[in-house]
Tab-separated table of C-alpha atoms in Angstrom:
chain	number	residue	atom	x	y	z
A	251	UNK	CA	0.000	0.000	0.000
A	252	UNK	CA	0.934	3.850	-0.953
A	253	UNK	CA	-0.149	6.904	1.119
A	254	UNK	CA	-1.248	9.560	-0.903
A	255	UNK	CA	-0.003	13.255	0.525
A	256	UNK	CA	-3.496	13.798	1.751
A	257	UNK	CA	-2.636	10.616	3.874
A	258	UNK	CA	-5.353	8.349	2.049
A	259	UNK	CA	-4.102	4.518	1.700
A	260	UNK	CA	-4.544	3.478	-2.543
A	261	UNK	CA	-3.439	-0.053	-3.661
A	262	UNK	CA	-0.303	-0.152	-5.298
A	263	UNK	CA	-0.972	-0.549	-9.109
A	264	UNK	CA	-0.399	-4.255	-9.783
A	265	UNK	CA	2.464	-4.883	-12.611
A	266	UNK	CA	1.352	-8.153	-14.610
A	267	UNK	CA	3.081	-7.332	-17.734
A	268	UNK	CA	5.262	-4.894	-19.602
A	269	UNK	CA	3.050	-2.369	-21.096
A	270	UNK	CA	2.203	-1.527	-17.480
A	271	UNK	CA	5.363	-0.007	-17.428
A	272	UNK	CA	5.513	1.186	-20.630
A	273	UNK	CA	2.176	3.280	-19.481
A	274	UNK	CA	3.113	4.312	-16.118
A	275	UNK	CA	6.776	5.904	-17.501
A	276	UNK	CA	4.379	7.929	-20.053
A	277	UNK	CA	2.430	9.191	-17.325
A	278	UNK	CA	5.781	10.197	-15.114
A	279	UNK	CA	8.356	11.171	-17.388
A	280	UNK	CA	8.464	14.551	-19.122
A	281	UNK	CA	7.100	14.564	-22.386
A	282	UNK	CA	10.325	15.752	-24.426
A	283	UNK	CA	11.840	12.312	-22.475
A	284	UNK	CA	8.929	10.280	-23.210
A	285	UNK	CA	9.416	11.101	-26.958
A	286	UNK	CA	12.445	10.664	-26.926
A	287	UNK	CA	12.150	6.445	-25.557
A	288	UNK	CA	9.512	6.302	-27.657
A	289	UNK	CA	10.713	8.198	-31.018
A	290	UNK	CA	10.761	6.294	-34.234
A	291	UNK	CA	12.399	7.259	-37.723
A	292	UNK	CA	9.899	9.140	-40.143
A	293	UNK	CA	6.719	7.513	-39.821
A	294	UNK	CA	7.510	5.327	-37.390
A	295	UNK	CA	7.149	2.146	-39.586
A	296	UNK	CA	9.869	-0.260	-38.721
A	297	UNK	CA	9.092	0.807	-35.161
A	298	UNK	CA	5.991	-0.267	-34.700
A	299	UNK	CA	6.570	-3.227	-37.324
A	300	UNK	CA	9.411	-4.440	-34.543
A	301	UNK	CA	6.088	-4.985	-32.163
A	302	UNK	CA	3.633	-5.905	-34.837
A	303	UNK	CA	5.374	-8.552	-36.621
A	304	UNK	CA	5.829	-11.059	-33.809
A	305	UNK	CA	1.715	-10.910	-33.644
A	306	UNK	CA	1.879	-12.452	-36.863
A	307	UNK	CA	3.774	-15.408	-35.708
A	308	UNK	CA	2.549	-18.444	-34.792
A	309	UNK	CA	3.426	-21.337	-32.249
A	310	UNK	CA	3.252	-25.038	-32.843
A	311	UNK	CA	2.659	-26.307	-29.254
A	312	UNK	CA	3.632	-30.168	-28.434
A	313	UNK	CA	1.451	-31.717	-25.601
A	314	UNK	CA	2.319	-34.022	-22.854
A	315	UNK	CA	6.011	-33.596	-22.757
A	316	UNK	CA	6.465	-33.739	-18.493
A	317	UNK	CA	7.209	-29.980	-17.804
A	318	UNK	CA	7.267	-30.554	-14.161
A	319	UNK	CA	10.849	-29.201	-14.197
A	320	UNK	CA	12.098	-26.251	-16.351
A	321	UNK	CA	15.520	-24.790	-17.287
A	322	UNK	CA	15.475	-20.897	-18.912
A	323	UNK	CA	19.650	-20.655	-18.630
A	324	UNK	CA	21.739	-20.410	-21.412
A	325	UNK	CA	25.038	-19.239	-22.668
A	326	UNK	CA	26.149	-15.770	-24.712
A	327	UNK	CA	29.728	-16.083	-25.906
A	328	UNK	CA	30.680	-18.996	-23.422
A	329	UNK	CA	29.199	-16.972	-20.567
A	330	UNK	CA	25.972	-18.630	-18.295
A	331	UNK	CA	23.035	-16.397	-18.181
A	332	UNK	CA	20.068	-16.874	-16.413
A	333	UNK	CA	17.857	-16.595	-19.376
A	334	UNK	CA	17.779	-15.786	-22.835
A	335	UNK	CA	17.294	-11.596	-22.514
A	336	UNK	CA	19.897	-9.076	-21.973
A	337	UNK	CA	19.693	-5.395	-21.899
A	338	UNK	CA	20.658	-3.538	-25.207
A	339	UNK	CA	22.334	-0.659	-25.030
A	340	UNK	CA	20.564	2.746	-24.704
A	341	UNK	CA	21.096	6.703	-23.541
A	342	UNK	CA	20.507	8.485	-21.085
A	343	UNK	CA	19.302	6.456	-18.625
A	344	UNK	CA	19.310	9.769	-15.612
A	345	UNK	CA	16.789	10.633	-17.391
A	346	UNK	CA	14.596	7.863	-16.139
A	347	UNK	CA	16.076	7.639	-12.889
A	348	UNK	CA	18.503	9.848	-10.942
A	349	UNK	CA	21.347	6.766	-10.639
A	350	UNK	CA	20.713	5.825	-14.473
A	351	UNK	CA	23.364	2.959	-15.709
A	352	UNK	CA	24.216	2.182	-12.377
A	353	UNK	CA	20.877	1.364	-11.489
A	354	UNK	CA	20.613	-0.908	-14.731
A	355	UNK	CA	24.180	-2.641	-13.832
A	356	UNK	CA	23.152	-3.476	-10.592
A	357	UNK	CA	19.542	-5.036	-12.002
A	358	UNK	CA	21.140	-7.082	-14.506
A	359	UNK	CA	24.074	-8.074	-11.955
A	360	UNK	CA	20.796	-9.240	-9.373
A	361	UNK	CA	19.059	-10.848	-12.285
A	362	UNK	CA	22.268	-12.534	-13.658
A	363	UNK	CA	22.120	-11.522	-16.974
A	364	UNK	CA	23.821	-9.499	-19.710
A	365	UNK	CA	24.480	-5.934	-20.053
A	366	UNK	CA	25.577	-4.082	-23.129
A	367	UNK	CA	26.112	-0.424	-21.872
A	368	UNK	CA	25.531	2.007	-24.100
A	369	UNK	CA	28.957	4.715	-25.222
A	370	UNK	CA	25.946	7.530	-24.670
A	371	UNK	CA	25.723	6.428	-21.335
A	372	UNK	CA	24.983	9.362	-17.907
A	373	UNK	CA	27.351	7.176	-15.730
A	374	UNK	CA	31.082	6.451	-16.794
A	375	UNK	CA	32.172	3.388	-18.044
A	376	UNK	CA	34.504	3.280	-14.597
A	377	UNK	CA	30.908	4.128	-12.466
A	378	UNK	CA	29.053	1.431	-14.093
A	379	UNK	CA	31.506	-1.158	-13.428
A	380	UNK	CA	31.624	-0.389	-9.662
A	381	UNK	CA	28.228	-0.138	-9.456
A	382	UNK	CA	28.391	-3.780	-9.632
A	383	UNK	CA	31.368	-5.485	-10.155
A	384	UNK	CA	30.348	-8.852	-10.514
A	385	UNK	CA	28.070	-8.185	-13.445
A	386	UNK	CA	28.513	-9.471	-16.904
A	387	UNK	CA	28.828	-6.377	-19.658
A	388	UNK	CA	29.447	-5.828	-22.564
A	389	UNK	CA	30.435	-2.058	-24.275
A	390	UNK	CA	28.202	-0.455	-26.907
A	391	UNK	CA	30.839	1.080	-29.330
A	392	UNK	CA	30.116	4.552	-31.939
A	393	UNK	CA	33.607	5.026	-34.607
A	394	UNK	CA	34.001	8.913	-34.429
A	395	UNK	CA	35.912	10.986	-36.720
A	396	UNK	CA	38.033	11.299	-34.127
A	397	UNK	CA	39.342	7.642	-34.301
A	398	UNK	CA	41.157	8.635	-30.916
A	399	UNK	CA	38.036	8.586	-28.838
A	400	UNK	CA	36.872	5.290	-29.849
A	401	UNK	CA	40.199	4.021	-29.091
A	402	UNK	CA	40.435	5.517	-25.522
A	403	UNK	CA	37.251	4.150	-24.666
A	404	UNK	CA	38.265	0.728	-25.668
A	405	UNK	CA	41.158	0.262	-23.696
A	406	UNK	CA	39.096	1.731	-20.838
A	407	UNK	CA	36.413	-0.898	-20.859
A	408	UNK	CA	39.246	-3.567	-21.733
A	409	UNK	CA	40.880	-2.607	-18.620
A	410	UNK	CA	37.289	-2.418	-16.782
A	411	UNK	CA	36.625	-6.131	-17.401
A	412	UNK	CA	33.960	-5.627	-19.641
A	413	UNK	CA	34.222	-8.848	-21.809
A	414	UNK	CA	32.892	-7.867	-25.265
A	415	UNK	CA	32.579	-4.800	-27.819
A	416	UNK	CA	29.870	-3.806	-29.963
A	417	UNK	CA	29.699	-2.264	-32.947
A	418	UNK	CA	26.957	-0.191	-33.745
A	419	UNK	CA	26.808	0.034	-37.559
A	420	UNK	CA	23.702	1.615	-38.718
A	421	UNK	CA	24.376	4.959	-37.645
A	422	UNK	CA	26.891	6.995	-40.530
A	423	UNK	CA	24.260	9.598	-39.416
A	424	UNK	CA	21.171	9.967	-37.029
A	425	UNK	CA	17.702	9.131	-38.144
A	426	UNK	CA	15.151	11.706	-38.405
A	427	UNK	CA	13.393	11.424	-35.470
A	428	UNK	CA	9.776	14.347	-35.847
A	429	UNK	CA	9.488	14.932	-32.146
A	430	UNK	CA	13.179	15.163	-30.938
A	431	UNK	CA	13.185	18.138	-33.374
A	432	UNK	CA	10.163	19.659	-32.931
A	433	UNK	CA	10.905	19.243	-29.132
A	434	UNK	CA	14.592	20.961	-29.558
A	435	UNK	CA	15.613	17.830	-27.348
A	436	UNK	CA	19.053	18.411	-25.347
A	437	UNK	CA	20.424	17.178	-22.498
A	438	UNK	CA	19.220	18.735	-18.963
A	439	UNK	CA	21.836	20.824	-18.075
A	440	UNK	CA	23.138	18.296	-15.272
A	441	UNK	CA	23.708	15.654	-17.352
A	442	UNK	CA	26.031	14.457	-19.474
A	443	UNK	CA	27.637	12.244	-22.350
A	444	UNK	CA	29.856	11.009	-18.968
A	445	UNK	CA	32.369	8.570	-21.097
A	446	UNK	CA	33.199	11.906	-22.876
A	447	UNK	CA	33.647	14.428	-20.113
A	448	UNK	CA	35.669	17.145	-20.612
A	449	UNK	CA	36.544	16.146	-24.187
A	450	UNK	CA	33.562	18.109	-25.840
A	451	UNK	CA	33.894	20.982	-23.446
A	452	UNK	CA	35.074	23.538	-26.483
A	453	UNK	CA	34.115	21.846	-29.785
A	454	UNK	CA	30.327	22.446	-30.398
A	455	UNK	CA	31.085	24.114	-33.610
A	456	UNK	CA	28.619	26.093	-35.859
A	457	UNK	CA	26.701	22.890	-36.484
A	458	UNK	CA	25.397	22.745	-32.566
A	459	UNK	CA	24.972	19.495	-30.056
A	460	UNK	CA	23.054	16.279	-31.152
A	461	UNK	CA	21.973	14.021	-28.458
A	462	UNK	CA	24.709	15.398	-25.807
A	463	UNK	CA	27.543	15.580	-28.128
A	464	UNK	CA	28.789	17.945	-30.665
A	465	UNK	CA	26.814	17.281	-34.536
A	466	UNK	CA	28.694	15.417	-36.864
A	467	UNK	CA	31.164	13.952	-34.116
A	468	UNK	CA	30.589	9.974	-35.656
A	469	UNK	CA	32.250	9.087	-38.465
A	470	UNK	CA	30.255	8.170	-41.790
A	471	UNK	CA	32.938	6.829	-43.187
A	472	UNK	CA	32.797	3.494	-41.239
A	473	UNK	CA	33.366	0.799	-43.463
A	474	UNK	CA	34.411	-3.278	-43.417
A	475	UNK	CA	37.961	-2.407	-42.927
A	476	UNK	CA	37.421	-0.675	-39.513
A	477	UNK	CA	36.437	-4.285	-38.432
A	478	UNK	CA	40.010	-5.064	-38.869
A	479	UNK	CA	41.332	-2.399	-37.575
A	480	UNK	CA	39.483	-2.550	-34.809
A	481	UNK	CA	40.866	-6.408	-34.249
A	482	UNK	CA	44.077	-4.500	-34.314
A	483	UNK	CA	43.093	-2.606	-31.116
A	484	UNK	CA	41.913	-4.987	-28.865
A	485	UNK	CA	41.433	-8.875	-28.001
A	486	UNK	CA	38.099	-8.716	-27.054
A	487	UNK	CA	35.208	-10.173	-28.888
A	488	UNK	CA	33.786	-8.039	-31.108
A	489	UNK	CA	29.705	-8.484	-32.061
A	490	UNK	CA	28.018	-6.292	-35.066
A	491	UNK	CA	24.869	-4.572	-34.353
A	492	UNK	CA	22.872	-3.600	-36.526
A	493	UNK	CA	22.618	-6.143	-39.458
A	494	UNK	CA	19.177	-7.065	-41.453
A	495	UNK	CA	20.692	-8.816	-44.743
A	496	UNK	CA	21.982	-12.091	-45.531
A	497	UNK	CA	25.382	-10.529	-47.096
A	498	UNK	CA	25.954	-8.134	-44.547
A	499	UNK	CA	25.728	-11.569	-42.177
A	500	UNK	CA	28.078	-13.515	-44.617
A	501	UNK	CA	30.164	-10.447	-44.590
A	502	UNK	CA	30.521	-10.471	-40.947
A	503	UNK	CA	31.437	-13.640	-40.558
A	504	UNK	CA	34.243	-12.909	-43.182
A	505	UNK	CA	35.592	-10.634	-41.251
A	506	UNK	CA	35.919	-12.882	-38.163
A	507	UNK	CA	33.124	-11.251	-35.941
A	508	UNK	CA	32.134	-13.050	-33.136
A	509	UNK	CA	28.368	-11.730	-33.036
A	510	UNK	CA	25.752	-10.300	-34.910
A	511	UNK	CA	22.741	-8.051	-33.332
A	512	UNK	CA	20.035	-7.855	-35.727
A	513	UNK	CA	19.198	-4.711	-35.044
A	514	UNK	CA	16.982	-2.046	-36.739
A	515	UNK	CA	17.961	0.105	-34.214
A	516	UNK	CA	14.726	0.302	-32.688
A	517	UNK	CA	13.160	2.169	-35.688
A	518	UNK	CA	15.006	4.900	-35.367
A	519	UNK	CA	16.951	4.983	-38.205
A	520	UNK	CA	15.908	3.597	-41.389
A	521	UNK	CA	12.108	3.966	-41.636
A	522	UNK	CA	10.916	1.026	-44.096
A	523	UNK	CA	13.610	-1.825	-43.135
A	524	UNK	CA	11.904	-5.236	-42.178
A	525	UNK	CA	11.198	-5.727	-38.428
A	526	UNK	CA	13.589	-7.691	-36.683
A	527	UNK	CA	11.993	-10.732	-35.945
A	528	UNK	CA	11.071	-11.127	-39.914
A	529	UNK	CA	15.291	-10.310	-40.806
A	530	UNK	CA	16.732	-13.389	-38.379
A	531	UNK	CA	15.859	-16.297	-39.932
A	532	UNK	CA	17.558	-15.318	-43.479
A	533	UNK	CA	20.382	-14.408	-41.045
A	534	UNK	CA	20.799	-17.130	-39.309
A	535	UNK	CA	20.651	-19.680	-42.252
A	536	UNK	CA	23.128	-17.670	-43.845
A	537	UNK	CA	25.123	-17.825	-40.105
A	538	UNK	CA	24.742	-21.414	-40.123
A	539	UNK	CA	25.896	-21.448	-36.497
A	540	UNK	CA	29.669	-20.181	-37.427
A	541	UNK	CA	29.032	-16.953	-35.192
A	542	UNK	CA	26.197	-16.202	-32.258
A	543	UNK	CA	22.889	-14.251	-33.809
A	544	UNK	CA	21.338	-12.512	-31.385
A	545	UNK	CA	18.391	-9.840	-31.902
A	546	UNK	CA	16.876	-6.602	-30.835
A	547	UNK	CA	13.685	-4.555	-31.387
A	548	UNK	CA	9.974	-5.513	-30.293
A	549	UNK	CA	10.173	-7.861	-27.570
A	550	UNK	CA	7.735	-7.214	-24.962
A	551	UNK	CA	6.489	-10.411	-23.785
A	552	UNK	CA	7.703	-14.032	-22.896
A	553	UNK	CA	6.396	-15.852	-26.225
A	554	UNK	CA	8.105	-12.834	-28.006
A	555	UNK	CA	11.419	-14.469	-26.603
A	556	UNK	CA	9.973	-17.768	-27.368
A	557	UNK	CA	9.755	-16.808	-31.229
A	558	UNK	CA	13.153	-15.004	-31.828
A	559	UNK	CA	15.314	-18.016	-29.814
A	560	UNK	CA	13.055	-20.718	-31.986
A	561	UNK	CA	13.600	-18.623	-34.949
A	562	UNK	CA	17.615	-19.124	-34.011
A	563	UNK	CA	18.593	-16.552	-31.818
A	564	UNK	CA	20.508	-17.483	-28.995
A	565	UNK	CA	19.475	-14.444	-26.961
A	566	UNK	CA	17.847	-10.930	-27.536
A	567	UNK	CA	18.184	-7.648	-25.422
A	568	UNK	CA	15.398	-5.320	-24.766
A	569	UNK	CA	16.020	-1.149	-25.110
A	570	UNK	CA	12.517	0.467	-24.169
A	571	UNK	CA	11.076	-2.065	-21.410
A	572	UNK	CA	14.817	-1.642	-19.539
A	573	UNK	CA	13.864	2.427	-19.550
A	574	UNK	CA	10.451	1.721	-18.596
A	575	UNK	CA	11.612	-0.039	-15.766
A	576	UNK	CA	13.835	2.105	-14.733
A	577	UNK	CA	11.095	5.020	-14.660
A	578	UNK	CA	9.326	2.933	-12.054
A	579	UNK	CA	11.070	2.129	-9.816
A	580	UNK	CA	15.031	1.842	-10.710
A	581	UNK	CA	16.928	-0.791	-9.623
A	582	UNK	CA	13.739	-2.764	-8.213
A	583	UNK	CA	11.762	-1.223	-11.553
A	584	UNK	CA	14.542	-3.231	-13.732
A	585	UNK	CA	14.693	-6.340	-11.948
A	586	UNK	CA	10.991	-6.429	-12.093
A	587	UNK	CA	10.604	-6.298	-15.597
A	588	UNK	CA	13.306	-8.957	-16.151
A	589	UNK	CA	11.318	-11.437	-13.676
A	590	UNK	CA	8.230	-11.093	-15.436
A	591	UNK	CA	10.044	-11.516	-17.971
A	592	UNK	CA	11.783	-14.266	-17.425
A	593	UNK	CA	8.558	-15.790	-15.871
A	594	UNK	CA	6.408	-15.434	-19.234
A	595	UNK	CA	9.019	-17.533	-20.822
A	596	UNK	CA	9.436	-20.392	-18.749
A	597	UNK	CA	5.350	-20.475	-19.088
A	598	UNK	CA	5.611	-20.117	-22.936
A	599	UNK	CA	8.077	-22.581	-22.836
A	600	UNK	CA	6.437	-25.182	-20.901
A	601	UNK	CA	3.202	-24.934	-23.166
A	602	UNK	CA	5.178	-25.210	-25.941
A	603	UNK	CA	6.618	-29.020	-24.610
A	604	UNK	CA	10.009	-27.315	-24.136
A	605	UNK	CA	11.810	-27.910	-20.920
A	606	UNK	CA	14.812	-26.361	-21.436
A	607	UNK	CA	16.218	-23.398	-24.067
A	608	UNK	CA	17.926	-26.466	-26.157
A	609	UNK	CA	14.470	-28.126	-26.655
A	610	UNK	CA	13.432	-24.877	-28.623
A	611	UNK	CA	13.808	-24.903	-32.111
A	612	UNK	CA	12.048	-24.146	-35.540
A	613	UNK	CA	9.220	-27.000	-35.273
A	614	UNK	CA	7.831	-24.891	-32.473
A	615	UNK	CA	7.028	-22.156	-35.638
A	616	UNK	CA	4.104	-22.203	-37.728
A	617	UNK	CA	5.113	-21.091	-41.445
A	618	UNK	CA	2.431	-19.884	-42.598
A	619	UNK	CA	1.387	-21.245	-46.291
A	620	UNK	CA	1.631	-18.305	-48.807
């Protein structure tokens, strides 16, 4: 029970699912932060296509399997994790919650599960990691112009003990995104880009700040042979996000990648791309299990999860429901949504016949006949 400040007792509002939280962080952050969660490319197709297409996707349930025991646990690049979600990277978390990353560190430390912090992150690299130092992360990775920068930051997360890099590659420039512009979204004064403090402090130029840093600080010049050179800096494993085409896959696993995210990037860059969940499985044929697929985008309940890890991926990682989360209740908010979570997928799995994660596999989907 809550007391009101007139001193009335209300019932706390029950959370069942995840859209609880998605509607109670509309109601209590600011709008110019809602919209900016919640912001799509353009017309917001491949954003709400991320949601819609797993709706279209149906189960083939076996029957009378014994359930009576169930095992969600599973492995991301040799590593145990509790169960197959992880949190993908996004900004800003202070904005949902005054300790931000560290908050999210220490949820996915409780919940035992995987972490990729995002470089546009409110809390250091070196704050996140002491914020829980027995958590499993991995680092979200830009290429700026400045190769410099990306390089620092990589042998600070090396040294950190986070134990994998990832490449975001669908971003040689930002999306469109209507209501970050019409809102002039920036930064609240007491926050920051905090991996890059004091590096920006005199170089927004004529062209002004985008999303905390300076505009046209990333570098669209990224290309295939940064993969190697990247190699070149550091021994850590290095996973691709961002990938929705067979020959982009093929490509990466050319270049000796270790992962691949397919990732839309949440709909905010591309408008028009497929949805995530309708990319993998051309993806993962393509993989043919040389390299880890993983995916992002659209997951909001435990048959969601279900779909993408019998569809071949061997985890995903949720942006939006982490933030919702977070607007709730922090920490507790986080942890929350990764039990129900986690809960809605041992039930999918069990009424699917599947006991454990290495039961699951492409029978469970219904193809549908064209």
């Amino acid at each position: 029970m809550t007391t009101t400040r007139e001193g009335t007792c209300c019932a706390e509002m029950a959370m069942v699912c995840l859209t609880d939280f998605e509607e109670y962080a509309k109601e209590h952050l600011s709008k110019a932060t809602w919209d900016y969660y919640a912001a799509g490319a353009d017309e917001c197709c491949s954003r709400d296509d991320n949601l819609l297409a797993y709706k279209r996707i149906r189960l083939r349930p076996r029957i009378l399997r014994d359930v009576s025991l169930s095992d969600t646990r599973t492995t991301v690049q040799g590593t145990e994790i509790s169960f197959p979600v992880g949190i993908a990277p996004t900004a800003f978390h202070c904005l949902a919650w005054h300790e931000g990353e560290m908050a999210t560190a220490r949820a996915t430390e409780a919940v035992n599960t995987c972490y990729i912090t995002s470089t546009y992150s409110t809390c250091s690299v070196e704050e996140i990691a002491a914020a829980a130092p027995n958590g499993y992360r991995w680092f979200q990775l830009y290429v700026y112009r400045d190769r410099k920068l990306s390089e620092s930051i990589i042998h600070r997360v090396e040294a950190l003990g986070y134990k994998a890099l990832v490449l975001t590659v669908d971003v040689p420039y930002t999306g469109k995104r209507r209501n970050d512009i019409r809102n002039q979204f920036k930064l609240p004064p007491h926050l920051k880009v905090k991996n890059f403090d004091g590096v920006f402090q005199e170089a927004t130029g004529p062209a002004g700040e985008e999303y905390g840093v300076p505009a046209n600080t990333l570098d669209p010049s990224i290309s295939w042979k940064d993969v190697y050179w990247l190699q070149s800096l550091t021994r850590l494993p290095i996973i691709i996000k961002g990938i929705l085409t067979k020959e982009d896959a093929e490509l990466a696993v050319e270049h000796g990648v270790q992962g691949i995210i397919v990732s839309n990037h949440g709909g905010r860059q591309l408008d028009g791309g497929p949805a995530t969940i309708d990319a993998l499985s051309e993806i993962v044929d393509t993989v043919q299990g040389r390299i880890e697929v993983y995916l992002d985008g659209g997951v909001r309940t435990g048959s969601d999860v279900l779909k993408a890890v019998a569809l071949g991926a061997k985890c995903v990682f949720i942006g939006r429901p982490a933030v919702w989360g977070l607007a709730y209740k922090g920490e507790e908010g986080l942890k929350e949504v990764l039990h129900i979570l986690n809960d809605e997928f041992r039930l999918s799995m069990a009424l699917s016949g599947c006991r454990n994660v290495a039961e699951i596999n492409r029978n469970l989907i219904q193809f549908s006949k064209l």
